[in-house]
PDB file of C-alpha atoms in Angstrom:
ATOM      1  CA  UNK Q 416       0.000   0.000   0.000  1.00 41.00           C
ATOM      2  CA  UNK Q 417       1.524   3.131  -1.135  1.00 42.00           C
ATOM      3  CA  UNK Q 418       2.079   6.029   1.555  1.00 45.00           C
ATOM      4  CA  UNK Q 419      -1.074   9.025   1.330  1.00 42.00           C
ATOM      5  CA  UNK Q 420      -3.276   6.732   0.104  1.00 40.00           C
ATOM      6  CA  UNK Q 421      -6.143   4.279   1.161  1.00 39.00           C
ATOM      7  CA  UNK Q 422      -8.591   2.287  -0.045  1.00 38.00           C
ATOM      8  CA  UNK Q 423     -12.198   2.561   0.870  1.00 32.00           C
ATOM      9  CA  UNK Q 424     -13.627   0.198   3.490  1.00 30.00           C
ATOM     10  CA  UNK Q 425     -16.984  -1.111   3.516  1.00 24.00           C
ATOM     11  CA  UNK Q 426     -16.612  -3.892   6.300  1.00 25.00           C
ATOM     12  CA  UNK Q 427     -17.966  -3.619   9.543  1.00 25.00           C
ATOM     13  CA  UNK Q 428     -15.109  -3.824  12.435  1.00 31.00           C
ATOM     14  CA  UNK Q 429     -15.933  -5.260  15.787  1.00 26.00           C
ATOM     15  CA  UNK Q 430     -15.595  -3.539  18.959  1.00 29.00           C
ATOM     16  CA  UNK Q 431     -12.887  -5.236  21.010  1.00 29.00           C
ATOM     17  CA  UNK Q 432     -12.444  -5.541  24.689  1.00 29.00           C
ATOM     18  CA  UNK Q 433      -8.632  -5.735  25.647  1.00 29.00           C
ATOM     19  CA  UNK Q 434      -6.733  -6.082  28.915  1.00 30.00           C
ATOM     20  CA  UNK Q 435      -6.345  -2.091  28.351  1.00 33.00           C
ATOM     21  CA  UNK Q 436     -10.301  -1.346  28.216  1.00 33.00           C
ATOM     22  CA  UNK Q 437     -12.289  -1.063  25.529  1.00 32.00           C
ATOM     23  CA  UNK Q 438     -10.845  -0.401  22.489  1.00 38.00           C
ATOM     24  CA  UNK Q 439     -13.521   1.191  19.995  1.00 45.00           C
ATOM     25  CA  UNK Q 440     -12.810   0.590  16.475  1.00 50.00           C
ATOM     26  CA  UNK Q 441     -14.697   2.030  13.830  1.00 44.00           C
ATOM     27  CA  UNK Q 442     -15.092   1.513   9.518  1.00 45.00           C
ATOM     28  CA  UNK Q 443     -13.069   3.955   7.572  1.00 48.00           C
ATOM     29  CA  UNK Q 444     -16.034   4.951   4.871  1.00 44.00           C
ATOM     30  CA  UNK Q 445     -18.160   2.436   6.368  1.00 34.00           C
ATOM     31  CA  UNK Q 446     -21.636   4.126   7.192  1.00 32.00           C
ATOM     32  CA  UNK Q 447     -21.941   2.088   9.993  1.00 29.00           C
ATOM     33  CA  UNK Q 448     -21.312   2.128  13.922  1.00 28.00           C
ATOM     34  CA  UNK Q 449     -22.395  -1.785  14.262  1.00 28.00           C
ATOM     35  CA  UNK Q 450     -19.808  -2.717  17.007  1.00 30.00           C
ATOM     36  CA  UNK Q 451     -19.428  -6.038  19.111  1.00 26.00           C
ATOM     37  CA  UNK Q 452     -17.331  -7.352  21.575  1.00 26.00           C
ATOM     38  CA  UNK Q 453     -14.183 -10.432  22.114  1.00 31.00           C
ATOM     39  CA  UNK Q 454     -12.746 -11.165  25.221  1.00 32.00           C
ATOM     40  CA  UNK Q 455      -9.101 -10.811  25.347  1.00 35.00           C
ATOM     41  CA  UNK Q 456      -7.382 -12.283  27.946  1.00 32.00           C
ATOM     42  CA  UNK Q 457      -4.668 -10.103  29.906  1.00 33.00           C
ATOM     43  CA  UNK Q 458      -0.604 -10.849  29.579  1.00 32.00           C
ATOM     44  CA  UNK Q 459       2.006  -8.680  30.866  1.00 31.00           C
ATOM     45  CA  UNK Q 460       5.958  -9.390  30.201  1.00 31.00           C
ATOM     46  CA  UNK Q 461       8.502  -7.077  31.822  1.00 30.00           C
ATOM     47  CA  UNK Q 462      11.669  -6.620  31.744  1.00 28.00           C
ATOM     48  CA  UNK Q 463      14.342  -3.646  32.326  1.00 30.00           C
ATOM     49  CA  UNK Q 464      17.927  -2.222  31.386  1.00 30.00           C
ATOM     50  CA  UNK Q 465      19.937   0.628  29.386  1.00 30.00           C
ATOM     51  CA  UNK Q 466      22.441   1.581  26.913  1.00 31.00           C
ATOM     52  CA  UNK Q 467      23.258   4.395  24.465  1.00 30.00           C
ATOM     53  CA  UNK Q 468      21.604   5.963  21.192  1.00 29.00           C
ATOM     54  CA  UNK Q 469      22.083   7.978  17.988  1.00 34.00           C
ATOM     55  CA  UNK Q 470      21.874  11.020  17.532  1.00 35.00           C
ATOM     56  CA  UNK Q 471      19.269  13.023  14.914  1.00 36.00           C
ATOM     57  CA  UNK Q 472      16.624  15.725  15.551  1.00 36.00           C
ATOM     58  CA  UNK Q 473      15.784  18.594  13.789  1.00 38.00           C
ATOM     59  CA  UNK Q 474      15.896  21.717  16.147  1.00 36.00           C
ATOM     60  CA  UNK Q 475      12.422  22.865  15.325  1.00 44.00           C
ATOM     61  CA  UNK Q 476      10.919  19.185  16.195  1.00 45.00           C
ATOM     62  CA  UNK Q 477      12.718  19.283  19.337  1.00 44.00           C
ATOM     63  CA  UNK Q 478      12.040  22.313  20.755  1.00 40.00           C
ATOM     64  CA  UNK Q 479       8.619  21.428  20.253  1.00 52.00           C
ATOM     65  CA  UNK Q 480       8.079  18.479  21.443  1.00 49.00           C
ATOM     66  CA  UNK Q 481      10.012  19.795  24.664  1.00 42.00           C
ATOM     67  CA  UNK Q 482       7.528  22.458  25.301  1.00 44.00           C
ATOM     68  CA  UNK Q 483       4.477  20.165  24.727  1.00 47.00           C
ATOM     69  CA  UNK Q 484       6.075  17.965  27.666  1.00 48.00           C
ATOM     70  CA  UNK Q 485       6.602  20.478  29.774  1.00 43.00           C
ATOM     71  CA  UNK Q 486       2.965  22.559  29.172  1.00 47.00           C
ATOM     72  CA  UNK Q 487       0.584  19.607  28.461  1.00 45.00           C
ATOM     73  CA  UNK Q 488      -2.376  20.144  30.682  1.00 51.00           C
ATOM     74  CA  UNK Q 489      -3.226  17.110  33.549  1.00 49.00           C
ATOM     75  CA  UNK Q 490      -0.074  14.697  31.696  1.00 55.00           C
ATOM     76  CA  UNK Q 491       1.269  13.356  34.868  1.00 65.00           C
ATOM     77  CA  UNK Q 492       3.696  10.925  33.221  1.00 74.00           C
ATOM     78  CA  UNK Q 493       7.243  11.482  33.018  1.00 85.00           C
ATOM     79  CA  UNK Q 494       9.649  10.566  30.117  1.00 93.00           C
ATOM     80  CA  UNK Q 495      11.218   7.595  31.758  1.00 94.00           C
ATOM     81  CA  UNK Q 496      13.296   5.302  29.840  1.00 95.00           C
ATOM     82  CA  UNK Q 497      12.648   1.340  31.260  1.00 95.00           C
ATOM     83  CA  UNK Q 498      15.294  -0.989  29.528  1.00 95.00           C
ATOM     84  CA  UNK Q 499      16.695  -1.788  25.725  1.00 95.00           C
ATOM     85  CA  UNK Q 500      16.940  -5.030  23.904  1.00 95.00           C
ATOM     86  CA  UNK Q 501      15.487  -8.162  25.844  1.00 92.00           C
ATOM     87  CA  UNK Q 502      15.295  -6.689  29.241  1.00 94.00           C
ATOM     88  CA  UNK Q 503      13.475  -3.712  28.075  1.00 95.00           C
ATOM     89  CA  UNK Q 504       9.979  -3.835  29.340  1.00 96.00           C
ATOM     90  CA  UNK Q 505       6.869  -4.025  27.303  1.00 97.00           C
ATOM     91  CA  UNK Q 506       3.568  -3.716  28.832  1.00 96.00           C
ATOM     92  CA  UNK Q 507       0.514  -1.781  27.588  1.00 97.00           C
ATOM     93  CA  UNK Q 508       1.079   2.200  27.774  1.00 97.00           C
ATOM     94  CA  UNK Q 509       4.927   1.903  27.003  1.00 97.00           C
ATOM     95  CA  UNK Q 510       6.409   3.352  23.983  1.00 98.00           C
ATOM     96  CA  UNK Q 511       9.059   0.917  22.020  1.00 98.00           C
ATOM     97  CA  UNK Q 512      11.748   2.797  19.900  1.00 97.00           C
ATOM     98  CA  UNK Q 513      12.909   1.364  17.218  1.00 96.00           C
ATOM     99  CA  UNK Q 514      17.292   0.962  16.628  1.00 96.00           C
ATOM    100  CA  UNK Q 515      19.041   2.635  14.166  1.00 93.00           C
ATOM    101  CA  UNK Q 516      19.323  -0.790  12.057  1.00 92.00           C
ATOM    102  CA  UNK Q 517      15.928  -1.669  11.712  1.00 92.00           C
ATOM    103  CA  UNK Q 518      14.886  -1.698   8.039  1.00 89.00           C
ATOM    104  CA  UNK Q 519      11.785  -3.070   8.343  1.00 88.00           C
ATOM    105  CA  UNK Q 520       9.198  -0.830   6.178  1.00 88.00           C
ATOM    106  CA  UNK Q 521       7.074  -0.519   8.683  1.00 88.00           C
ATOM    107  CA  UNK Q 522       9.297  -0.184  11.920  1.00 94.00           C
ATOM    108  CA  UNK Q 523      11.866   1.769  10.395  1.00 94.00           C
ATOM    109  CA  UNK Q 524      12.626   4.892  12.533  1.00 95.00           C
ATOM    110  CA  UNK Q 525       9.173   4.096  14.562  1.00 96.00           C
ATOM    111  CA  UNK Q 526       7.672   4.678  17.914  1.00 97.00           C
ATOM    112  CA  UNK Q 527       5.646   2.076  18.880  1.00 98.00           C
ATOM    113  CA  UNK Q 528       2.701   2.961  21.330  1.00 98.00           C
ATOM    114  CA  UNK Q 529       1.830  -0.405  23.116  1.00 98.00           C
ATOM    115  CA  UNK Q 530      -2.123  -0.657  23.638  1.00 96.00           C
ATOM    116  CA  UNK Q 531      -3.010  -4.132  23.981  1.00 94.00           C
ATOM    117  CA  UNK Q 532      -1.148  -7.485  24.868  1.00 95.00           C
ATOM    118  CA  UNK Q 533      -3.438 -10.407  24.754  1.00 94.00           C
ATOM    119  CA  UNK Q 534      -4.906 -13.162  23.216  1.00 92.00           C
ATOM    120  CA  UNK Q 535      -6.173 -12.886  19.863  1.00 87.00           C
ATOM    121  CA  UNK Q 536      -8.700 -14.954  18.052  1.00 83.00           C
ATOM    122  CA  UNK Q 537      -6.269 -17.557  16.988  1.00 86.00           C
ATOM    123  CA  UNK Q 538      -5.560 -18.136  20.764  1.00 91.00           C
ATOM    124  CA  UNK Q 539      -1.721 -16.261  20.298  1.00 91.00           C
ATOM    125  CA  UNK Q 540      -0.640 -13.607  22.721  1.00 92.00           C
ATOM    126  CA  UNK Q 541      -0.088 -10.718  20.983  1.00 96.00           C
ATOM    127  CA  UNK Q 542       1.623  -7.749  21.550  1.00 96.00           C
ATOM    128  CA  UNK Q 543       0.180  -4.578  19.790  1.00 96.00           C
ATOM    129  CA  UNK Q 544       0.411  -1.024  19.143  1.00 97.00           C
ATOM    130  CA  UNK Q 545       0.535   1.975  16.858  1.00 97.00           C
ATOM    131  CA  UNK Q 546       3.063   3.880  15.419  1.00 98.00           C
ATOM    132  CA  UNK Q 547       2.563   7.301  16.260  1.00 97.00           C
ATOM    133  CA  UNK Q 548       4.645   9.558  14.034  1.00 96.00           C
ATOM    134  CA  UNK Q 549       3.346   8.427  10.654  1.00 95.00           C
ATOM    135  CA  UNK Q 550       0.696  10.571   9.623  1.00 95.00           C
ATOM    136  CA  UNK Q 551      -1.561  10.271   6.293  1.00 94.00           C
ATOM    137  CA  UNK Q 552      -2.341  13.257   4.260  1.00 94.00           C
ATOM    138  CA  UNK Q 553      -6.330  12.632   5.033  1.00 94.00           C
ATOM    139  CA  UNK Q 554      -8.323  13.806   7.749  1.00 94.00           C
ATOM    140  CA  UNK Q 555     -11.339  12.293   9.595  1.00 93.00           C
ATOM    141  CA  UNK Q 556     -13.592  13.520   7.952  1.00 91.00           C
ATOM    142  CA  UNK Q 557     -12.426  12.494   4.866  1.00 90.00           C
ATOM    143  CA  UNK Q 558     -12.165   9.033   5.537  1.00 84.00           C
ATOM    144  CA  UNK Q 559     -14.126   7.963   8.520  1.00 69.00           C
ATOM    145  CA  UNK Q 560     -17.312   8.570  10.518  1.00 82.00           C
ATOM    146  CA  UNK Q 561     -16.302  11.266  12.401  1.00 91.00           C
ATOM    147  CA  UNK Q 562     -18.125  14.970  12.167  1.00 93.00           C
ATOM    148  CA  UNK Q 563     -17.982  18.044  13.514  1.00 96.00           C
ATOM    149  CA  UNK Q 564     -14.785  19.418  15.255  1.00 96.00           C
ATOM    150  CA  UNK Q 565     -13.234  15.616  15.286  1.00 96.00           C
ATOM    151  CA  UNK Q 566     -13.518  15.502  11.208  1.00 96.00           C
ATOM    152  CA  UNK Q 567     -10.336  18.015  10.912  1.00 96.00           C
ATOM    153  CA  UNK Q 568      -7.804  15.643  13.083  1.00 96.00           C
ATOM    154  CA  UNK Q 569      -5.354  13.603  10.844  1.00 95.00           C
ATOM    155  CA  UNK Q 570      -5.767  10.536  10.504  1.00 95.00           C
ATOM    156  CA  UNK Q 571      -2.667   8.483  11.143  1.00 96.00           C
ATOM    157  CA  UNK Q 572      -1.591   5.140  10.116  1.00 95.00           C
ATOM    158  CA  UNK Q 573      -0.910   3.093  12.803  1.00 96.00           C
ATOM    159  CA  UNK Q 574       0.738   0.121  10.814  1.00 95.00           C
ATOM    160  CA  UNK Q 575      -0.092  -2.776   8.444  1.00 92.00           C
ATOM    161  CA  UNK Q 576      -2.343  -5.007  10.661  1.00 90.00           C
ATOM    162  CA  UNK Q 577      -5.852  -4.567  11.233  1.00 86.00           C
ATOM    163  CA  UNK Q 578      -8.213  -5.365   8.838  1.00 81.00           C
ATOM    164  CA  UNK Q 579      -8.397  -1.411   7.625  1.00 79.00           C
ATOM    165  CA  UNK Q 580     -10.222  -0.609  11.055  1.00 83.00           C
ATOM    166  CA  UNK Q 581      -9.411   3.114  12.713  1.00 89.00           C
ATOM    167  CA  UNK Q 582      -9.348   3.673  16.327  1.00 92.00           C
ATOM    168  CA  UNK Q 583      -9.221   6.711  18.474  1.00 95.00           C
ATOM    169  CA  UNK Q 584      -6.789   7.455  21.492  1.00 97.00           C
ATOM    170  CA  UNK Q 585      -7.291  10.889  23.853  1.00 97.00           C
ATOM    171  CA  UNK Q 586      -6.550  12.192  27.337  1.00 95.00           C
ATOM    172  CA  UNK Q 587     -10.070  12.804  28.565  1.00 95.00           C
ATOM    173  CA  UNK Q 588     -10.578   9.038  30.096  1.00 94.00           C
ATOM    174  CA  UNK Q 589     -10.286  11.009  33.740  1.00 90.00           C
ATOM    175  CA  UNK Q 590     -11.762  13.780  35.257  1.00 87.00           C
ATOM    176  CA  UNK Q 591     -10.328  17.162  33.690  1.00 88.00           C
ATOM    177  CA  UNK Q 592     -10.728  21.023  33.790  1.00 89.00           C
ATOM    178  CA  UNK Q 593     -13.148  21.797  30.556  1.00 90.00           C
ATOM    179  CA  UNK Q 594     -11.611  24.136  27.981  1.00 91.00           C
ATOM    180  CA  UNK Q 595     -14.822  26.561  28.321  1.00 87.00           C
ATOM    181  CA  UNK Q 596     -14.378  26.831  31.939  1.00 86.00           C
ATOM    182  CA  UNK Q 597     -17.851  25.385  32.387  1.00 86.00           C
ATOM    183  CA  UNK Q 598     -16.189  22.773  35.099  1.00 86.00           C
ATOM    184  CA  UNK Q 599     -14.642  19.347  35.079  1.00 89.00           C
ATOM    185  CA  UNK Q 600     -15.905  16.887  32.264  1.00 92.00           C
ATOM    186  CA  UNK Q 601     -14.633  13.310  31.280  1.00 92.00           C
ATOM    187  CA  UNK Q 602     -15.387  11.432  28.221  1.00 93.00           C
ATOM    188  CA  UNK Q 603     -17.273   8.061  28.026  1.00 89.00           C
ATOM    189  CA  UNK Q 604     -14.556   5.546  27.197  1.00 92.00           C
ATOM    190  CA  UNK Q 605     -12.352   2.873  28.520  1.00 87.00           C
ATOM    191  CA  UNK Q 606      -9.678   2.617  31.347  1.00 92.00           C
ATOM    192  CA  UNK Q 607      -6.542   4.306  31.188  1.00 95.00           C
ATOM    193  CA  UNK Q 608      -3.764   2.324  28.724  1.00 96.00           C
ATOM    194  CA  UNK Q 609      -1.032   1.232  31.531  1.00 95.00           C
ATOM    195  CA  UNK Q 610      -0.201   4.383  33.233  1.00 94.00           C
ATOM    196  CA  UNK Q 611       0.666   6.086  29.876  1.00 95.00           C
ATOM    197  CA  UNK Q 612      -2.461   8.931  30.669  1.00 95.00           C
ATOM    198  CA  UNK Q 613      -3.944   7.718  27.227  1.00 96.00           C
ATOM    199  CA  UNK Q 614      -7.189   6.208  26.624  1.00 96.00           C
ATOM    200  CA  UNK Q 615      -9.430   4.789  23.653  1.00 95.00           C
ATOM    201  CA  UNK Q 616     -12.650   4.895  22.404  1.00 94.00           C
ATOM    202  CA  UNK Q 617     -15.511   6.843  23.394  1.00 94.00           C
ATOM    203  CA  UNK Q 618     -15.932   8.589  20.555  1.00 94.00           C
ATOM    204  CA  UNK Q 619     -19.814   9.525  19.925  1.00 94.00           C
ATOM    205  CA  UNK Q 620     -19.118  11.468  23.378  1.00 94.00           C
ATOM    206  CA  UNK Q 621     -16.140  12.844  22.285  1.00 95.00           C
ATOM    207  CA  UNK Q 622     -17.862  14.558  18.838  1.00 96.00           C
ATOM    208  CA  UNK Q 623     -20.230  16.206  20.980  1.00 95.00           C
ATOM    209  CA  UNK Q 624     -18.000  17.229  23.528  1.00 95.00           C
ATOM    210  CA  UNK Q 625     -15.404  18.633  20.857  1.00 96.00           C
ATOM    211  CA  UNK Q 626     -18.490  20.278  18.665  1.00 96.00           C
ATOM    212  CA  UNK Q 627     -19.559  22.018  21.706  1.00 95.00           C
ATOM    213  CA  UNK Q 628     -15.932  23.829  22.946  1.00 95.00           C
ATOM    214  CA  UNK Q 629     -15.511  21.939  26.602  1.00 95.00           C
ATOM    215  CA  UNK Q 630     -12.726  19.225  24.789  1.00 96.00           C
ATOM    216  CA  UNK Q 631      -9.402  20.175  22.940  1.00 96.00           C
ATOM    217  CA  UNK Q 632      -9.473  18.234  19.651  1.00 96.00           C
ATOM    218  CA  UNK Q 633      -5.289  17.976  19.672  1.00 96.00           C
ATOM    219  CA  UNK Q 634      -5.805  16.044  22.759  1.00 96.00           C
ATOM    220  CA  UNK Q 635      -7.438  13.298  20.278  1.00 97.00           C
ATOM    221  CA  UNK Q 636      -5.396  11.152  18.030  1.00 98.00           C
ATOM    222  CA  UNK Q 637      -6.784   8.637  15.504  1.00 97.00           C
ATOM    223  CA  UNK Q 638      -4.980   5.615  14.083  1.00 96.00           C
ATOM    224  CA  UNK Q 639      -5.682   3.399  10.593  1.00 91.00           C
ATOM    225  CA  UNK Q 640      -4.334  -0.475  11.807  1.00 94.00           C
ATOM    226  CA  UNK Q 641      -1.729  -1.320  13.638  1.00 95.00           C
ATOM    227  CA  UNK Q 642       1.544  -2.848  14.096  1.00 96.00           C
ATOM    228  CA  UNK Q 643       1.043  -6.691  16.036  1.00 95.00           C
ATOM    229  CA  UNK Q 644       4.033  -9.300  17.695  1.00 96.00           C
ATOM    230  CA  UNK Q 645       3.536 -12.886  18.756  1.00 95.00           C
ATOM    231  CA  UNK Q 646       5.701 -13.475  21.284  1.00 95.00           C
ATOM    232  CA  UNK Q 647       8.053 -15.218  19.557  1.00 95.00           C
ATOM    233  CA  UNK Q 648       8.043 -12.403  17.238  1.00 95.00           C
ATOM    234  CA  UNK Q 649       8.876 -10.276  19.725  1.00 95.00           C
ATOM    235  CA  UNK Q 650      11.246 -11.919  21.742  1.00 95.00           C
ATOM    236  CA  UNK Q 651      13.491 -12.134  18.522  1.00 95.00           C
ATOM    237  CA  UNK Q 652      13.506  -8.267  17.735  1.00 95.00           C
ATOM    238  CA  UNK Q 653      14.007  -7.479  21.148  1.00 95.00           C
ATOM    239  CA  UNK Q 654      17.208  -9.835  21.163  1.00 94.00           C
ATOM    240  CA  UNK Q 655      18.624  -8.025  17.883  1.00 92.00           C
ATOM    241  CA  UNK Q 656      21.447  -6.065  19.135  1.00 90.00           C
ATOM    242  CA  UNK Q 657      23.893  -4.339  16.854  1.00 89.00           C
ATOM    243  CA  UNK Q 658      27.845  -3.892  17.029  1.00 85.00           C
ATOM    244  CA  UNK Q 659      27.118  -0.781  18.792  1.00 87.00           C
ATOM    245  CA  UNK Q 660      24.688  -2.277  21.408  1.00 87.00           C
ATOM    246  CA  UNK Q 661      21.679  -0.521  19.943  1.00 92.00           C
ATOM    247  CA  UNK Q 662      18.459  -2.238  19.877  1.00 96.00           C
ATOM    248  CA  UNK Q 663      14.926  -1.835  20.403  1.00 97.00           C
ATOM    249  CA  UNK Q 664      14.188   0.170  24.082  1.00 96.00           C
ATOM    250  CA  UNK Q 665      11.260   1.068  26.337  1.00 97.00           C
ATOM    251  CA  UNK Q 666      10.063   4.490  27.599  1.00 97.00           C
ATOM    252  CA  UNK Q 667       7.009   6.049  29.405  1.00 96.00           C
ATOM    253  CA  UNK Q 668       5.945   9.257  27.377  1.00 96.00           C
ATOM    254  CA  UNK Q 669       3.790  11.998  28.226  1.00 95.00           C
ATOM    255  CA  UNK Q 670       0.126  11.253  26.600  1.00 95.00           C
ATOM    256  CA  UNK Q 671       0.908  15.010  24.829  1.00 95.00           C
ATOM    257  CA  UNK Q 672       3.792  13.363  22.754  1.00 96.00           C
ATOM    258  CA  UNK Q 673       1.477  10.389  22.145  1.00 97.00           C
ATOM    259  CA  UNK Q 674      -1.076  12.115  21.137  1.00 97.00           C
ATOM    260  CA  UNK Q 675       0.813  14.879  19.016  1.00 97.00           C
ATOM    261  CA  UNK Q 676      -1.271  15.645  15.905  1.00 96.00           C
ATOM    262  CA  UNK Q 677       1.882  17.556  14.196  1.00 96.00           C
ATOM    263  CA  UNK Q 678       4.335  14.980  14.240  1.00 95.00           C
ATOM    264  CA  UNK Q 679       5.499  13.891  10.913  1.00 94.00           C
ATOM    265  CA  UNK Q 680       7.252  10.856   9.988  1.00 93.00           C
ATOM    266  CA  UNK Q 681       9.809   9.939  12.005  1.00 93.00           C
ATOM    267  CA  UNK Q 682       9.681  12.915  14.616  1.00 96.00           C
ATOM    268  CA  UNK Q 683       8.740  11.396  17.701  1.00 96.00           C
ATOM    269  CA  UNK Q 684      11.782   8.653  16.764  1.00 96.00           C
ATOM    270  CA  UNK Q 685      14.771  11.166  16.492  1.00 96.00           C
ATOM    271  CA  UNK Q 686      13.282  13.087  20.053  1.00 96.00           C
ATOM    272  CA  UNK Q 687      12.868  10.290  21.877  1.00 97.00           C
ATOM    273  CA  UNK Q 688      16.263   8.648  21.047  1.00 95.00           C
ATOM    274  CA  UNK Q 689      18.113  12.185  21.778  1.00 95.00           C
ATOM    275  CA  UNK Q 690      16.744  11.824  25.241  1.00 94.00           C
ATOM    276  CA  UNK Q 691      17.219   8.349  25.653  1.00 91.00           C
ATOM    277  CA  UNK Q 692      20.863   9.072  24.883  1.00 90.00           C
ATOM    278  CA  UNK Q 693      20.653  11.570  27.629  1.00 90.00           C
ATOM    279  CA  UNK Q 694      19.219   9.587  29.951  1.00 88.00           C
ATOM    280  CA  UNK Q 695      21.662   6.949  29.425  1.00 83.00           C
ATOM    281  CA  UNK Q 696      25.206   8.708  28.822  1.00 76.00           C
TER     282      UNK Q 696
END
């Protein structure tokens, strides 16, 4: 599938209840909200360790994405760097950056937002999770359900899995200040992803929330597919270590960087590798 472009969907995508909470995924073009529900069942590997990283950011990304850590309103998480290769940890909420040698299409240069580890309808435990720095050049409203305020967010693709469904990820899964000032509000949706600050689905409330001013629609995010490890799968890429000792690592990111609607391709990659080098020098 060439990048910018997609095809139009007209299957109807289930509704799927993870380890995470519920995880609302919706038809790109599909005229339809019929949504159902699967059981996963829960798995959680962790592990933990460091080592050092290259070195590429452009001054402009950087600077931004520094001030959206620092200023992001209610993001209690902290950029925390939990292990590379196979004693980094992965669990739901954690962000896995890619090494320098990986030349996979997909995970080249990605950043890998975890959102559900279970068991999929095959009966494998799966790892999976989004990319979240590889944006197409459609929005919402061009390709999904969504109206209103919601139908000028990006859509973003989230990787090559997924059976062309679209899901949404925000900040508004807990009780927050309103942007009107009419109070607190919270949106309709499932728990919080790990301790990552992010949340999915809920997105009927969120349209009407966003259409009526008391929600910030750059605190909403939406994702085409996504990216999906057996364990085995995983295990191996995790294990891949280059003559330099870099391999894949493990962070916990503010929801703002998550949830960034400017990031372009590659972005949140270079940033969060300059600070695991930091972190680890």
């Amino acid at each position: 599938m060439m990048d910018g472009y997609l095809p139009l969907i007209t299957r109807i995508v289930l509704m799927i209840h993870f380890s995470t909470g519920i995880i609302q995924a919706f038809t790109l073009n599909s005229g339809s909200h019929h949504q159902q529900r699967q059981q996963w069942s829960s798995i959680h590997s962790a592990t933990g360790a460091g080592g050092s990283m290259s070195n590429a950011s452009t001054a402009s990304t950087a600077l931004k994405m520094i001030h959206s850590e620092s200023s992001a309103k209610g993001d209690e998480t902290p950029l925390r760097f939990l292990g590379k290769g196979d004693r980094a940890v992965v669990r739901p909420g954690v962000v896995l950056v890619a090494p320098s040698h990986e030349y996979s299409h997909w995970l080249m240069k990605a950043a890998v937002f975890i959102h559900a580890i279970g068991v999929d309808e095959y009966g494998d435990h799966v790892t999976r999770g989004v990319i979240i720095d590889h944006p197409t050049a459609f929005t919402m409203g061009e390709m999904g359900n969504v109206y209103g305020t919601l139908a000028h967010n990006l859509l973003f693709r989230g990787g090559d899995a997924g059976n062309d469904s679209a899901i949404v990820l925000h900040s508004y899964g807990k009780e927050c200040a309103a942007e009107d000032g009419s109070g607190n509000t919270q949106i309709n949706c499932g728990d919080m992803i790990g301790t990552s600050g992010v949340f999915e689905g809920g997105l009927s409330h969120a349209m009407e929330l966003a259409d009526d001013g008391i929600v910030d629609p750059e605190r909403f995010k939406f994702f085409f597919n996504y990216v999906q490890f057996t364990d085995t799968e995983l295990e191996i890429m995790l294990k891949e270590t280059d003559s330099d000792g870099d391999a894949w690592a493990s962070l916990e990111v503010p929801s703002k960087i998550i949830l960034d609607n400017d990031l372009t391709r590659g972005d949140a990659w270079s940033y969060l590798r300059n600070k695991m080098k930091q972190m680890t020098s």
